[in-house]
Amino acid sequence: MPKTFSKLLSSAFFFLFTLLFWSINLASAKSNGFSNVLSPKRFGLKREKLSHLHFFFHDIVSGRNPTAVLVASAAMTEKSKTSFGAVVMADDPLTAAPQRNSKLVGKAQGIYAFAAQDEVGLLMVMNLVFMEGKYNGSSLNLLGRNTVFSTVREMPIVGGSGLFRFARGYAQAKTHTFDLKSGDAVVEYNVYVFHY
């Protein structure tokens, strides 16, 4: 075998070996057995959008058909001026306008807990489930602190489903009406969310 051909074969073998080595290393960098790095385009995720949703949240704790009910409390809750320790399960209507009989656009399903001792501060864990228009069947996940007597409260949107997959953003809540006697409230929500 000529010396130049042998050198060429040796160089080709070294090149292929190096290429194989780097391919294996790059593949292992993308996958470690239980996770993979994926292209967003593979799932049809093209351009992120910013959407604004506006609706009214009806928290009804009184009457024959409340939409929010107390499910747990602590021994000290009744003595607490802030209802500290109370946990409420909700399936509250979301409407297009502040009137209870206005168009239903969704439900706020989840819990809120009285989590502060020095002010009425709620831990909100809610799925905002939409039933109207193109967002029908999609939901947003809200998780945050709600100091109900502040004029405007801001809470994070931490995820979503359906058309709101990979969602992130924030919700601003502003009390529209609050009945001190019954405890019922109507809260205006403006939600700003990035999603695909």
PDB file of C-alpha atoms in Angstrom:
ATOM      1  CA  MET A   1       0.000   0.000   0.000  1.00  0.00           C
ATOM      2  CA  PRO A   2       1.433   3.396  -0.920  1.00  0.00           C
ATOM      3  CA  LYS A   3       2.441   5.625   1.972  1.00  0.00           C
ATOM      4  CA  THR A   4       0.172   8.538   0.891  1.00  0.00           C
ATOM      5  CA  PHE A   5      -2.853   6.227   0.633  1.00  0.00           C
ATOM      6  CA  SER A   6      -2.120   4.863   4.113  1.00  0.00           C
ATOM      7  CA  LYS A   7      -1.841   8.399   5.484  1.00  0.00           C
ATOM      8  CA  LEU A   8      -5.121   9.345   3.792  1.00  0.00           C
ATOM      9  CA  LEU A   9      -6.869   6.262   5.206  1.00  0.00           C
ATOM     10  CA  SER A  10      -5.458   7.011   8.652  1.00  0.00           C
ATOM     11  CA  SER A  11      -6.639  10.640   8.450  1.00  0.00           C
ATOM     12  CA  ALA A  12     -10.115   9.552   7.267  1.00  0.00           C
ATOM     13  CA  PHE A  13     -10.332   7.028  10.128  1.00  0.00           C
ATOM     14  CA  PHE A  14      -9.291   9.715  12.655  1.00  0.00           C
ATOM     15  CA  PHE A  15     -11.868  12.163  11.219  1.00  0.00           C
ATOM     16  CA  LEU A  16     -14.677   9.568  11.406  1.00  0.00           C
ATOM     17  CA  PHE A  17     -13.681   8.567  14.942  1.00  0.00           C
ATOM     18  CA  THR A  18     -13.656  12.239  16.049  1.00  0.00           C
ATOM     19  CA  LEU A  19     -17.026  12.840  14.373  1.00  0.00           C
ATOM     20  CA  LEU A  20     -18.493   9.769  16.104  1.00  0.00           C
ATOM     21  CA  PHE A  21     -17.055  10.852  19.470  1.00  0.00           C
ATOM     22  CA  TRP A  22     -18.566  14.358  19.233  1.00  0.00           C
ATOM     23  CA  SER A  23     -21.900  12.999  17.986  1.00  0.00           C
ATOM     24  CA  ILE A  24     -22.164  10.726  21.018  1.00  0.00           C
ATOM     25  CA  ASN A  25     -21.217  13.572  23.368  1.00  0.00           C
ATOM     26  CA  LEU A  26     -23.723  15.971  21.783  1.00  0.00           C
ATOM     27  CA  ALA A  27     -26.459  13.330  21.925  1.00  0.00           C
ATOM     28  CA  SER A  28     -25.748  12.652  25.588  1.00  0.00           C
ATOM     29  CA  ALA A  29     -25.868  16.404  26.309  1.00  0.00           C
ATOM     30  CA  LYS A  30     -29.426  16.497  24.945  1.00  0.00           C
ATOM     31  CA  SER A  31     -30.662  13.385  26.745  1.00  0.00           C
ATOM     32  CA  ASN A  32     -29.779  11.866  30.068  1.00  0.00           C
ATOM     33  CA  GLY A  33     -32.229   8.968  30.020  1.00  0.00           C
ATOM     34  CA  PHE A  34     -35.337  10.646  31.393  1.00  0.00           C
ATOM     35  CA  SER A  35     -35.318  14.081  29.723  1.00  0.00           C
ATOM     36  CA  ASN A  36     -34.659  15.439  26.263  1.00  0.00           C
ATOM     37  CA  VAL A  37     -34.002  18.834  24.759  1.00  0.00           C
ATOM     38  CA  LEU A  38     -36.742  19.418  22.177  1.00  0.00           C
ATOM     39  CA  SER A  39     -37.425  21.967  19.491  1.00  0.00           C
ATOM     40  CA  PRO A  40     -40.513  24.110  20.209  1.00  0.00           C
ATOM     41  CA  LYS A  41     -41.351  23.941  16.487  1.00  0.00           C
ATOM     42  CA  ARG A  42     -41.883  20.198  16.851  1.00  0.00           C
ATOM     43  CA  PHE A  43     -44.971  21.000  18.944  1.00  0.00           C
ATOM     44  CA  GLY A  44     -46.255  23.756  16.686  1.00  0.00           C
ATOM     45  CA  LEU A  45     -44.988  26.515  18.990  1.00  0.00           C
ATOM     46  CA  LYS A  46     -44.089  29.357  16.689  1.00  0.00           C
ATOM     47  CA  ARG A  47     -44.526  32.883  17.976  1.00  0.00           C
ATOM     48  CA  GLU A  48     -45.422  33.908  21.495  1.00  0.00           C
ATOM     49  CA  LYS A  49     -48.471  36.185  21.900  1.00  0.00           C
ATOM     50  CA  LEU A  50     -49.545  38.538  24.676  1.00  0.00           C
ATOM     51  CA  SER A  51     -53.270  38.355  25.477  1.00  0.00           C
ATOM     52  CA  HIS A  52     -55.432  40.482  27.765  1.00  0.00           C
ATOM     53  CA  LEU A  53     -58.494  38.917  29.383  1.00  0.00           C
ATOM     54  CA  HIS A  54     -61.075  40.965  31.280  1.00  0.00           C
ATOM     55  CA  PHE A  55     -63.819  39.410  33.416  1.00  0.00           C
ATOM     56  CA  PHE A  56     -65.604  39.573  36.766  1.00  0.00           C
ATOM     57  CA  PHE A  57     -65.111  37.011  39.529  1.00  0.00           C
ATOM     58  CA  HIS A  58     -68.219  36.346  41.689  1.00  0.00           C
ATOM     59  CA  ASP A  59     -67.372  34.968  45.146  1.00  0.00           C
ATOM     60  CA  ILE A  60     -70.723  33.983  46.676  1.00  0.00           C
ATOM     61  CA  VAL A  61     -70.473  32.741  50.268  1.00  0.00           C
ATOM     62  CA  SER A  62     -74.089  33.349  51.341  1.00  0.00           C
ATOM     63  CA  GLY A  63     -77.507  31.989  50.452  1.00  0.00           C
ATOM     64  CA  ARG A  64     -78.744  28.539  49.429  1.00  0.00           C
ATOM     65  CA  ASN A  65     -76.237  28.034  46.602  1.00  0.00           C
ATOM     66  CA  PRO A  66     -72.856  29.459  47.617  1.00  0.00           C
ATOM     67  CA  THR A  67     -70.016  29.142  45.138  1.00  0.00           C
ATOM     68  CA  ALA A  68     -67.351  29.315  47.867  1.00  0.00           C
ATOM     69  CA  VAL A  69     -67.528  27.216  51.050  1.00  0.00           C
ATOM     70  CA  LEU A  70     -65.410  26.939  54.169  1.00  0.00           C
ATOM     71  CA  VAL A  71     -63.749  23.493  54.204  1.00  0.00           C
ATOM     72  CA  ALA A  72     -61.269  23.880  57.093  1.00  0.00           C
ATOM     73  CA  SER A  73     -60.335  26.164  59.932  1.00  0.00           C
ATOM     74  CA  ALA A  74     -58.157  26.205  63.026  1.00  0.00           C
ATOM     75  CA  ALA A  75     -59.246  26.470  66.646  1.00  0.00           C
ATOM     76  CA  MET A  76     -58.066  30.103  66.701  1.00  0.00           C
ATOM     77  CA  THR A  77     -59.715  31.104  63.389  1.00  0.00           C
ATOM     78  CA  GLU A  78     -62.958  32.351  64.990  1.00  0.00           C
ATOM     79  CA  LYS A  79     -60.987  34.614  67.364  1.00  0.00           C
ATOM     80  CA  SER A  80     -58.738  35.955  64.589  1.00  0.00           C
ATOM     81  CA  LYS A  81     -59.622  39.389  63.193  1.00  0.00           C
ATOM     82  CA  THR A  82     -58.237  38.221  59.822  1.00  0.00           C
ATOM     83  CA  SER A  83     -59.843  34.711  59.778  1.00  0.00           C
ATOM     84  CA  PHE A  84     -56.313  33.294  59.879  1.00  0.00           C
ATOM     85  CA  GLY A  85     -56.334  29.548  59.193  1.00  0.00           C
ATOM     86  CA  ALA A  86     -59.620  29.383  57.249  1.00  0.00           C
ATOM     87  CA  VAL A  87     -59.548  27.468  53.952  1.00  0.00           C
ATOM     88  CA  VAL A  88     -62.274  27.992  51.337  1.00  0.00           C
ATOM     89  CA  MET A  89     -63.008  25.832  48.278  1.00  0.00           C
ATOM     90  CA  ALA A  90     -64.432  27.797  45.345  1.00  0.00           C
ATOM     91  CA  ASP A  91     -66.195  27.197  42.048  1.00  0.00           C
ATOM     92  CA  ASP A  92     -66.855  30.866  41.331  1.00  0.00           C
ATOM     93  CA  PRO A  93     -68.457  32.120  38.111  1.00  0.00           C
ATOM     94  CA  LEU A  94     -66.458  34.399  35.818  1.00  0.00           C
ATOM     95  CA  THR A  95     -68.681  36.749  33.817  1.00  0.00           C
ATOM     96  CA  ALA A  96     -68.236  39.310  31.053  1.00  0.00           C
ATOM     97  CA  ALA A  97     -69.849  42.097  33.122  1.00  0.00           C
ATOM     98  CA  PRO A  98     -70.264  42.734  36.863  1.00  0.00           C
ATOM     99  CA  GLN A  99     -73.897  41.610  36.965  1.00  0.00           C
ATOM    100  CA  ARG A 100     -74.306  38.004  38.170  1.00  0.00           C
ATOM    101  CA  ASN A 101     -76.666  37.203  35.275  1.00  0.00           C
ATOM    102  CA  SER A 102     -74.282  38.512  32.598  1.00  0.00           C
ATOM    103  CA  LYS A 103     -72.600  36.155  30.127  1.00  0.00           C
ATOM    104  CA  LEU A 104     -70.687  33.315  31.806  1.00  0.00           C
ATOM    105  CA  VAL A 105     -67.150  33.120  30.365  1.00  0.00           C
ATOM    106  CA  GLY A 106     -65.637  30.644  32.812  1.00  0.00           C
ATOM    107  CA  LYS A 107     -65.141  29.455  36.375  1.00  0.00           C
ATOM    108  CA  ALA A 108     -62.511  30.062  39.035  1.00  0.00           C
ATOM    109  CA  GLN A 109     -62.001  26.653  40.613  1.00  0.00           C
ATOM    110  CA  GLY A 110     -59.627  26.112  43.498  1.00  0.00           C
ATOM    111  CA  ILE A 111     -58.922  27.227  47.018  1.00  0.00           C
ATOM    112  CA  TYR A 112     -58.111  30.358  48.892  1.00  0.00           C
ATOM    113  CA  ALA A 113     -56.736  30.317  52.402  1.00  0.00           C
ATOM    114  CA  PHE A 114     -56.519  33.114  54.955  1.00  0.00           C
ATOM    115  CA  ALA A 115     -52.744  33.119  55.362  1.00  0.00           C
ATOM    116  CA  ALA A 116     -51.936  36.371  57.202  1.00  0.00           C
ATOM    117  CA  GLN A 117     -52.348  37.282  60.864  1.00  0.00           C
ATOM    118  CA  ASP A 118     -51.996  41.065  60.605  1.00  0.00           C
ATOM    119  CA  GLU A 119     -54.209  41.753  57.540  1.00  0.00           C
ATOM    120  CA  VAL A 120     -56.688  39.863  55.387  1.00  0.00           C
ATOM    121  CA  GLY A 121     -54.193  38.222  53.046  1.00  0.00           C
ATOM    122  CA  LEU A 122     -55.194  35.204  51.021  1.00  0.00           C
ATOM    123  CA  LEU A 123     -53.144  32.472  49.424  1.00  0.00           C
ATOM    124  CA  MET A 124     -54.915  31.992  46.081  1.00  0.00           C
ATOM    125  CA  VAL A 125     -54.578  28.680  44.219  1.00  0.00           C
ATOM    126  CA  MET A 126     -57.022  28.864  41.311  1.00  0.00           C
ATOM    127  CA  ASN A 127     -57.629  27.344  37.921  1.00  0.00           C
ATOM    128  CA  LEU A 128     -59.328  29.920  35.703  1.00  0.00           C
ATOM    129  CA  VAL A 129     -61.282  27.592  33.415  1.00  0.00           C
ATOM    130  CA  PHE A 130     -62.709  29.289  30.320  1.00  0.00           C
ATOM    131  CA  MET A 131     -65.954  28.257  28.580  1.00  0.00           C
ATOM    132  CA  GLU A 132     -66.353  30.916  25.943  1.00  0.00           C
ATOM    133  CA  GLY A 133     -65.047  31.655  22.457  1.00  0.00           C
ATOM    134  CA  LYS A 134     -61.698  30.392  21.242  1.00  0.00           C
ATOM    135  CA  TYR A 135     -60.488  29.780  24.826  1.00  0.00           C
ATOM    136  CA  ASN A 136     -63.315  27.318  25.582  1.00  0.00           C
ATOM    137  CA  GLY A 137     -61.703  24.352  27.364  1.00  0.00           C
ATOM    138  CA  SER A 138     -58.446  26.190  28.092  1.00  0.00           C
ATOM    139  CA  SER A 139     -57.340  27.272  31.551  1.00  0.00           C
ATOM    140  CA  LEU A 140     -54.882  29.507  33.370  1.00  0.00           C
ATOM    141  CA  ASN A 141     -53.274  28.707  36.722  1.00  0.00           C
ATOM    142  CA  LEU A 142     -53.133  31.510  39.270  1.00  0.00           C
ATOM    143  CA  LEU A 143     -50.982  31.168  42.384  1.00  0.00           C
ATOM    144  CA  GLY A 144     -50.248  34.097  44.643  1.00  0.00           C
ATOM    145  CA  ARG A 145     -51.026  36.478  47.476  1.00  0.00           C
ATOM    146  CA  ASN A 146     -54.241  38.487  47.517  1.00  0.00           C
ATOM    147  CA  THR A 147     -54.521  41.263  50.117  1.00  0.00           C
ATOM    148  CA  VAL A 148     -58.247  41.751  49.583  1.00  0.00           C
ATOM    149  CA  PHE A 149     -58.532  45.250  51.062  1.00  0.00           C
ATOM    150  CA  SER A 150     -55.797  46.690  48.809  1.00  0.00           C
ATOM    151  CA  THR A 151     -57.179  48.710  45.917  1.00  0.00           C
ATOM    152  CA  VAL A 152     -55.410  46.602  43.284  1.00  0.00           C
ATOM    153  CA  ARG A 153     -53.829  43.205  43.894  1.00  0.00           C
ATOM    154  CA  GLU A 154     -51.365  41.540  41.545  1.00  0.00           C
ATOM    155  CA  MET A 155     -50.999  37.769  41.398  1.00  0.00           C
ATOM    156  CA  PRO A 156     -48.833  35.599  39.135  1.00  0.00           C
ATOM    157  CA  ILE A 157     -50.151  33.405  36.355  1.00  0.00           C
ATOM    158  CA  VAL A 158     -47.846  30.389  36.551  1.00  0.00           C
ATOM    159  CA  GLY A 159     -49.113  28.136  33.762  1.00  0.00           C
ATOM    160  CA  GLY A 160     -52.035  26.975  31.717  1.00  0.00           C
ATOM    161  CA  SER A 161     -53.546  24.346  29.474  1.00  0.00           C
ATOM    162  CA  GLY A 162     -55.082  24.143  26.012  1.00  0.00           C
ATOM    163  CA  LEU A 163     -54.431  27.381  24.126  1.00  0.00           C
ATOM    164  CA  PHE A 164     -52.645  28.628  27.246  1.00  0.00           C
ATOM    165  CA  ARG A 165     -49.933  25.961  27.351  1.00  0.00           C
ATOM    166  CA  PHE A 166     -46.631  27.447  28.555  1.00  0.00           C
ATOM    167  CA  ALA A 167     -48.522  30.536  29.805  1.00  0.00           C
ATOM    168  CA  ARG A 168     -46.974  33.069  32.150  1.00  0.00           C
ATOM    169  CA  GLY A 169     -48.094  36.497  33.235  1.00  0.00           C
ATOM    170  CA  TYR A 170     -50.047  38.248  35.930  1.00  0.00           C
ATOM    171  CA  ALA A 171     -53.577  39.036  37.056  1.00  0.00           C
ATOM    172  CA  GLN A 172     -54.702  42.334  38.545  1.00  0.00           C
ATOM    173  CA  ALA A 173     -57.731  42.107  40.817  1.00  0.00           C
ATOM    174  CA  LYS A 174     -59.823  45.083  41.910  1.00  0.00           C
ATOM    175  CA  THR A 175     -62.891  44.777  44.125  1.00  0.00           C
ATOM    176  CA  HIS A 176     -65.989  45.960  42.276  1.00  0.00           C
ATOM    177  CA  THR A 177     -68.471  45.350  45.112  1.00  0.00           C
ATOM    178  CA  PHE A 178     -68.245  43.783  48.560  1.00  0.00           C
ATOM    179  CA  ASP A 179     -71.263  43.193  50.802  1.00  0.00           C
ATOM    180  CA  LEU A 180     -70.104  43.409  54.433  1.00  0.00           C
ATOM    181  CA  LYS A 181     -73.304  41.721  55.653  1.00  0.00           C
ATOM    182  CA  SER A 182     -73.292  38.655  53.376  1.00  0.00           C
ATOM    183  CA  GLY A 183     -69.566  38.468  52.586  1.00  0.00           C
ATOM    184  CA  ASP A 184     -70.319  38.180  48.847  1.00  0.00           C
ATOM    185  CA  ALA A 185     -67.910  39.944  46.494  1.00  0.00           C
ATOM    186  CA  VAL A 186     -67.566  40.810  42.831  1.00  0.00           C
ATOM    187  CA  VAL A 187     -63.972  41.321  41.748  1.00  0.00           C
ATOM    188  CA  GLU A 188     -62.822  42.768  38.422  1.00  0.00           C
ATOM    189  CA  TYR A 189     -59.895  40.889  36.863  1.00  0.00           C
ATOM    190  CA  ASN A 190     -57.492  42.045  34.175  1.00  0.00           C
ATOM    191  CA  VAL A 191     -55.185  39.212  33.155  1.00  0.00           C
ATOM    192  CA  TYR A 192     -52.122  39.698  30.954  1.00  0.00           C
ATOM    193  CA  VAL A 193     -50.568  36.483  29.730  1.00  0.00           C
ATOM    194  CA  PHE A 194     -47.845  35.387  27.330  1.00  0.00           C
ATOM    195  CA  HIS A 195     -48.662  32.144  25.527  1.00  0.00           C
ATOM    196  CA  TYR A 196     -48.226  30.445  22.150  1.00  0.00           C
TER     197      TYR A 196
END
